[in-house]
Each structure stands twice: as C-alpha cells, then as structure tokens.
mmCIF file of C-alpha atoms in Angstrom:
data_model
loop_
_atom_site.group_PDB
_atom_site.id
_atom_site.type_symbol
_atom_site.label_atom_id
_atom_site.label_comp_id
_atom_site.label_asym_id
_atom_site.label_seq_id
_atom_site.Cartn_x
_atom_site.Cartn_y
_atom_site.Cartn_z
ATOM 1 C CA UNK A 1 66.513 66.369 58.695
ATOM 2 C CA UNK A 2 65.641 64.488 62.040
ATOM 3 C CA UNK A 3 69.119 63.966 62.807
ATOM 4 C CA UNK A 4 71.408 64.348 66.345
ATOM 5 C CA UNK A 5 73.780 66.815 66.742
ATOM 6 C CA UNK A 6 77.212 66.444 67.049
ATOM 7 C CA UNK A 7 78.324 64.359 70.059
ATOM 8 C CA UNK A 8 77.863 66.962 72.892
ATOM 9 C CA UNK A 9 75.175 67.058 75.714
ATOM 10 C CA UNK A 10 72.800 69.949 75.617
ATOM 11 C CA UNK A 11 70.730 70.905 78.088
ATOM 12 C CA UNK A 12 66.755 72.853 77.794
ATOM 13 C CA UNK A 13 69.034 76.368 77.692
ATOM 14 C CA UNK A 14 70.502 74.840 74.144
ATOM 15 C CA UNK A 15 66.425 75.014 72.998
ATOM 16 C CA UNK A 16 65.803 78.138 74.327
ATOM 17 C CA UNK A 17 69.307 79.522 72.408
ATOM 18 C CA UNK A 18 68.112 78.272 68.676
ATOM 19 C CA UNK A 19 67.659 80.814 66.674
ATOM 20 C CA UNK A 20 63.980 82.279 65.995
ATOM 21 C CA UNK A 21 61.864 80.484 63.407
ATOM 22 C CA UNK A 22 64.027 76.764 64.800
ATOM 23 C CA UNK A 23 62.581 74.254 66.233
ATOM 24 C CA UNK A 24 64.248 71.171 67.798
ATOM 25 C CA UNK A 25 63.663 68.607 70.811
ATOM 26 C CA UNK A 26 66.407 67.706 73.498
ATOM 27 C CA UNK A 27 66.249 63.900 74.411
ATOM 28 C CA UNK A 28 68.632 62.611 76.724
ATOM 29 C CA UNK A 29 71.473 65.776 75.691
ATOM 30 C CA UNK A 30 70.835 65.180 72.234
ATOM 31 C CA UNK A 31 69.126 67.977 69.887
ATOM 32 C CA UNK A 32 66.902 66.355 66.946
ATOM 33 C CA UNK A 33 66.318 69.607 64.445
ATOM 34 C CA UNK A 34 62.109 69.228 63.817
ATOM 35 C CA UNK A 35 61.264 70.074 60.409
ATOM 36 C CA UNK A 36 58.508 72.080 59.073
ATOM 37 C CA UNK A 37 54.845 70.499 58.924
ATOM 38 C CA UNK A 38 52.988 69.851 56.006
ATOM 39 C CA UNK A 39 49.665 70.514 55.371
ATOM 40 C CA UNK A 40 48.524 67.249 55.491
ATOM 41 C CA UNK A 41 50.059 66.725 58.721
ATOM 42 C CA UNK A 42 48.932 70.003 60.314
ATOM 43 C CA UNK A 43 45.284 68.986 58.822
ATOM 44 C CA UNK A 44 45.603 65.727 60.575
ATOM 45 C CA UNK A 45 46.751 67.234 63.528
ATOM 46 C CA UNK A 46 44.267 69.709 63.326
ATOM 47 C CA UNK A 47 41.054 67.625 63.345
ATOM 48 C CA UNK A 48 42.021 64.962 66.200
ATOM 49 C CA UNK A 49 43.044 68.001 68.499
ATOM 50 C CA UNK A 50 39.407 69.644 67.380
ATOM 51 C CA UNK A 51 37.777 66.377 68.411
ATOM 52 C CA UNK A 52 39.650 65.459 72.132
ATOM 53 C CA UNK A 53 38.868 69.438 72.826
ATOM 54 C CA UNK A 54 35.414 69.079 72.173
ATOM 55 C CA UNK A 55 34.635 65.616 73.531
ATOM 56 C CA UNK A 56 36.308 66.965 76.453
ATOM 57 C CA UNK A 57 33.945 70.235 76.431
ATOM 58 C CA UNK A 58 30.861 68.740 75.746
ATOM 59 C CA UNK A 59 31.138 66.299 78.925
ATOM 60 C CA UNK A 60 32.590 69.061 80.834
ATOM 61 C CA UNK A 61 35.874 67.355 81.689
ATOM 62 C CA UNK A 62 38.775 69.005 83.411
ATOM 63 C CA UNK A 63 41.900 67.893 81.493
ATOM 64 C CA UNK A 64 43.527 69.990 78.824
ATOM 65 C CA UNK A 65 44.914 69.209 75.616
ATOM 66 C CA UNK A 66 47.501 71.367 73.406
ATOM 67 C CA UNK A 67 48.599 71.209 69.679
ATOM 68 C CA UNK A 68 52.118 71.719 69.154
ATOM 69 C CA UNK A 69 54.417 73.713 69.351
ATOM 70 C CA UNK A 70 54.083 73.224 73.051
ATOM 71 C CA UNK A 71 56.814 72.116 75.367
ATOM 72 C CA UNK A 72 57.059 69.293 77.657
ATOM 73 C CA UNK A 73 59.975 68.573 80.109
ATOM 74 C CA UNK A 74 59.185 65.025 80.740
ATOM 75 C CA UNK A 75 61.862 64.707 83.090
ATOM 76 C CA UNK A 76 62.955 66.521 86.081
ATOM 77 C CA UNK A 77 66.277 67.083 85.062
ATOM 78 C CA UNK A 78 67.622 69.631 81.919
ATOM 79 C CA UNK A 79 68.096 66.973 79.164
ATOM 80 C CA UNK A 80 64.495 65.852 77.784
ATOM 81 C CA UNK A 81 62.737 68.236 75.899
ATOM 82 C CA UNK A 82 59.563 67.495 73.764
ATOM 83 C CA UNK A 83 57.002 69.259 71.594
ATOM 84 C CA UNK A 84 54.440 66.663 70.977
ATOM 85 C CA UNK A 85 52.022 66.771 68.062
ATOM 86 C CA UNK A 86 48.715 66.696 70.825
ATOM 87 C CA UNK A 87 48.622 66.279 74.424
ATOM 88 C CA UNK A 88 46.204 65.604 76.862
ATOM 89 C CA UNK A 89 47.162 66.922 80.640
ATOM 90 C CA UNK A 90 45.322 65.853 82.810
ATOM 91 C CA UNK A 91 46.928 67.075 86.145
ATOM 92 C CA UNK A 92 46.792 71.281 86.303
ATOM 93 C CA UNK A 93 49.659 71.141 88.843
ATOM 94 C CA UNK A 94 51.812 69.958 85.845
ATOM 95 C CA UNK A 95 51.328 73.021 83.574
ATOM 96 C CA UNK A 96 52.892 76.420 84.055
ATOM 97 C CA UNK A 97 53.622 79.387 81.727
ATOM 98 C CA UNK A 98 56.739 77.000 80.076
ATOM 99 C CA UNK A 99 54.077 74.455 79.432
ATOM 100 C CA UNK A 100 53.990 70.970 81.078
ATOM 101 C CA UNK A 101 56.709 69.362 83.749
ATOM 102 C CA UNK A 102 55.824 65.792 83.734
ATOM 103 C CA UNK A 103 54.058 63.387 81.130
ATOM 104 C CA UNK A 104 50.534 64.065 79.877
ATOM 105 C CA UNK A 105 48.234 61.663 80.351
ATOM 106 C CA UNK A 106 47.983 60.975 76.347
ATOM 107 C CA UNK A 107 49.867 62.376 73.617
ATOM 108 C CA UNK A 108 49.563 61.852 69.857
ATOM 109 C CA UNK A 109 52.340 62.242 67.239
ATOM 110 C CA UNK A 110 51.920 62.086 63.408
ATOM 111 C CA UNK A 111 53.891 60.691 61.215
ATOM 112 C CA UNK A 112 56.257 62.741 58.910
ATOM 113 C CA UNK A 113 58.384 61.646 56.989
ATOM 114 C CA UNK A 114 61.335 63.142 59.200
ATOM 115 C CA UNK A 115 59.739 62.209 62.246
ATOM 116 C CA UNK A 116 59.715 58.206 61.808
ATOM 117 C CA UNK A 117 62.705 57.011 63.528
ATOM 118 C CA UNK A 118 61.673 59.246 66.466
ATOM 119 C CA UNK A 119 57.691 58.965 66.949
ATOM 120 C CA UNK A 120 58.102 55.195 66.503
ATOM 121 C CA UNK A 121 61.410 54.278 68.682
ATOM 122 C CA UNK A 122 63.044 57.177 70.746
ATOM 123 C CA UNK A 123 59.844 58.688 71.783
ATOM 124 C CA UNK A 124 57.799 55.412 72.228
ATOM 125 C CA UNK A 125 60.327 54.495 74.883
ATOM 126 C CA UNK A 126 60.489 57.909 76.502
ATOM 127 C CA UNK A 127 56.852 58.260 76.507
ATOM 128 C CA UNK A 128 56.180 54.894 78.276
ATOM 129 C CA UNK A 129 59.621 55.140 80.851
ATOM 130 C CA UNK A 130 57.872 59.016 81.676
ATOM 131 C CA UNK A 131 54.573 57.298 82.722
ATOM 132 C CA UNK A 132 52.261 58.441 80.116
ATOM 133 C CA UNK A 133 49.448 56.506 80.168
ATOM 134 C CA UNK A 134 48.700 56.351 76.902
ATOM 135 C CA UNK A 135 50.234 57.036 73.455
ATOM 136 C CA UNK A 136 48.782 57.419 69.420
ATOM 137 C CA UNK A 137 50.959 57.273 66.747
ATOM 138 C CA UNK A 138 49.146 58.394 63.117
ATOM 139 C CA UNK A 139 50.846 57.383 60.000
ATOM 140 C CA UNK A 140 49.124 59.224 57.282
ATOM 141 C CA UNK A 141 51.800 57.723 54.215
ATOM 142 C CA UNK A 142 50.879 54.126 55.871
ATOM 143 C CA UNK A 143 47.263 55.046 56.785
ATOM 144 C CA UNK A 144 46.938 53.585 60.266
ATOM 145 C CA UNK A 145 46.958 54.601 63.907
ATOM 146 C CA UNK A 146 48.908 52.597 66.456
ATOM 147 C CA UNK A 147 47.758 53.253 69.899
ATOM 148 C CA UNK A 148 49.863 52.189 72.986
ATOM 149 C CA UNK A 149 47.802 51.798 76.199
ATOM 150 C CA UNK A 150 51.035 51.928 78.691
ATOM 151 C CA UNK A 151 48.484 51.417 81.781
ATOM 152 C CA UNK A 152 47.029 48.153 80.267
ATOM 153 C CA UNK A 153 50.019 47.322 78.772
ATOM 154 C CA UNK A 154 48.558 46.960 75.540
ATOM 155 C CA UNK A 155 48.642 47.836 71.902
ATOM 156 C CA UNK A 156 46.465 47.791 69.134
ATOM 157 C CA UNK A 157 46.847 48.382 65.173
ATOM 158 C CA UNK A 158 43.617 50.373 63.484
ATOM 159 C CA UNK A 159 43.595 51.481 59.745
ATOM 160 C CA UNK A 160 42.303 55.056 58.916
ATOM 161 C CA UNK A 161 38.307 55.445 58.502
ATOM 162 C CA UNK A 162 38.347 52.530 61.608
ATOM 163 C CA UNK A 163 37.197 54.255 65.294
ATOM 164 C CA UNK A 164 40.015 54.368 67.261
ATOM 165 C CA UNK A 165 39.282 54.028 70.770
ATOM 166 C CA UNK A 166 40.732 56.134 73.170
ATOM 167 C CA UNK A 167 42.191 54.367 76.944
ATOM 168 C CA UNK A 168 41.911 57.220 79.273
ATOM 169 C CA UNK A 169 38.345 58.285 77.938
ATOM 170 C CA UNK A 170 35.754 55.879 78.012
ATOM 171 C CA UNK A 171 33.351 54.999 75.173
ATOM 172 C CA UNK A 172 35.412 58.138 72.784
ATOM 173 C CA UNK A 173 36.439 57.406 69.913
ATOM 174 C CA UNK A 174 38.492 59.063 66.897
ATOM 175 C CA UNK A 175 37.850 58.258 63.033
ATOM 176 C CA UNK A 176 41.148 59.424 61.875
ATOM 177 C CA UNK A 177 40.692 60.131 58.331
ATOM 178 C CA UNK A 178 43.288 61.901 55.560
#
C-alpha cells in the first residue's frame, strides 16, 4: 500500500487535504499512503518510546521525544513531509504547535511490512541528507535493529534481546524485544 501517487508534485497543503482517518507522507512532491499499524508494531513502538522518555526523565534531560503520528517538515521548503515512528528533538526552537521544522536529533522507524522500501532506502537517505544525527531501524519479521550513527559515520547490525546502544545518549541502551 506504500506506493507514490500519480506523477504530480504535492506540496504539505496535499497532507493537510487527505481526508480524515488518512494518513500519508510527502517526500520530495511525492505522497506515500501509510498504512494502518499492527499491534505488534504499535507494541514495539510502544516500549522503545516508554524507555527514551524515561531514561530521559530519570537523568533530567531536556530533549523530547514523540510517537507517531507526529509531523516533521525536514526541509524548509513544502515538499518533505514525515511522521516518524519515534523521535528525539533535541532543539525546542525546532518544535511548534505543527510539530518539528528541522531533523530530530534521533528517530526510530519499525518495520512493516508496507513500510520496507521506505524506512530502509527513501528515508535512510533523507534522514542522513536532513542532518539527523542518528537513525534506528527495527525489523520485527527479521528480528534485528540497524542503527545508523550519521555523526560517526557509522553503522552497526544488533539482533533482538542484544542492547542496542544509543549515539546521542551515552552509556543508554535499548533491549528491543518482540
């Protein structure tokens, strides 16, 4: 269901025109429809966001971090739109009421099955040409969490059940399990 559009730029105002209940992301003037989540992906998404928001509590940090559906205009012009799965924001004079202009420090995406082509080329690309620092990519059907550490220029392959370390917070960690 993941697919473009006809052959047409769009613009943010195309987003905002779907119809209630329709979700979609805008990359370069394309529109990619977003399916619905399963429960296995909103679960997954649901614990790592529960464990950056409280590692970020407990040591009293200022950054922020937001489950989707949340929207991010990584660029400053109208034709890149995102809803990442998590991100972390890290600079408050990015976020408004509309959400964040500018890339988040780290964002996550899981896996679905409609999502592949996207979380692991389109947006890997966008992500690191935007200047986030660092990006996770889950795979629950493959089990194992890529993570792309753009300011190190890195990348690393863990399975599930392994700690994942996270780049932009030091000694944290994330057991991503099913």
């Amino acid at each position: 269901m993941n697919t473009a559009r006809k052959e047409e730029i769009y613009t943010i105002e195309d987003i905002y025109s779907l119809p209630d209940g329709e979700r979609a992301e805008l990359i370069d003037g394309q529109i990619y429809d977003m399916a619905p989540p399963s429960t296995k992906h909103q679960r997954v998404v649901s614990e790592i966001h529960y464990q950056i928001k409280d590692y970020i509590k407990r040591n009293h940090g200022t950054c922020e971090v937001f489950p989707a559906p949340f929207a991010v205009f990584l660029e400053k012009n109208d034709k890149t739109y995102v809803e990442p799965d998590i991100c972390v924001i890290c600079d408050p004079s990015k976020l408004d009421d509309k959400g964040c202009h500018g890339a988040p420090d780290w964002v996550v995406e899981v896996v679905s099955p409609s999502s592949r082509q996207m979380d692991y080329y389109k947006k890997l690309f966008k992500y690191q040409a935007a200047g986030v620092r660092e990006y996770w990519i889950v795979d629950p059907e493959k089990k194992r969490v890529m993570v792309y550490n753009f300011e190190q220029d890195t990348g690393a392959e863990y399975t599930f059940g392994e700690n994942v370390p996270s780049g932009i917070y030091e000694g944290f960690g994330i057991t991503v399990q099913e």
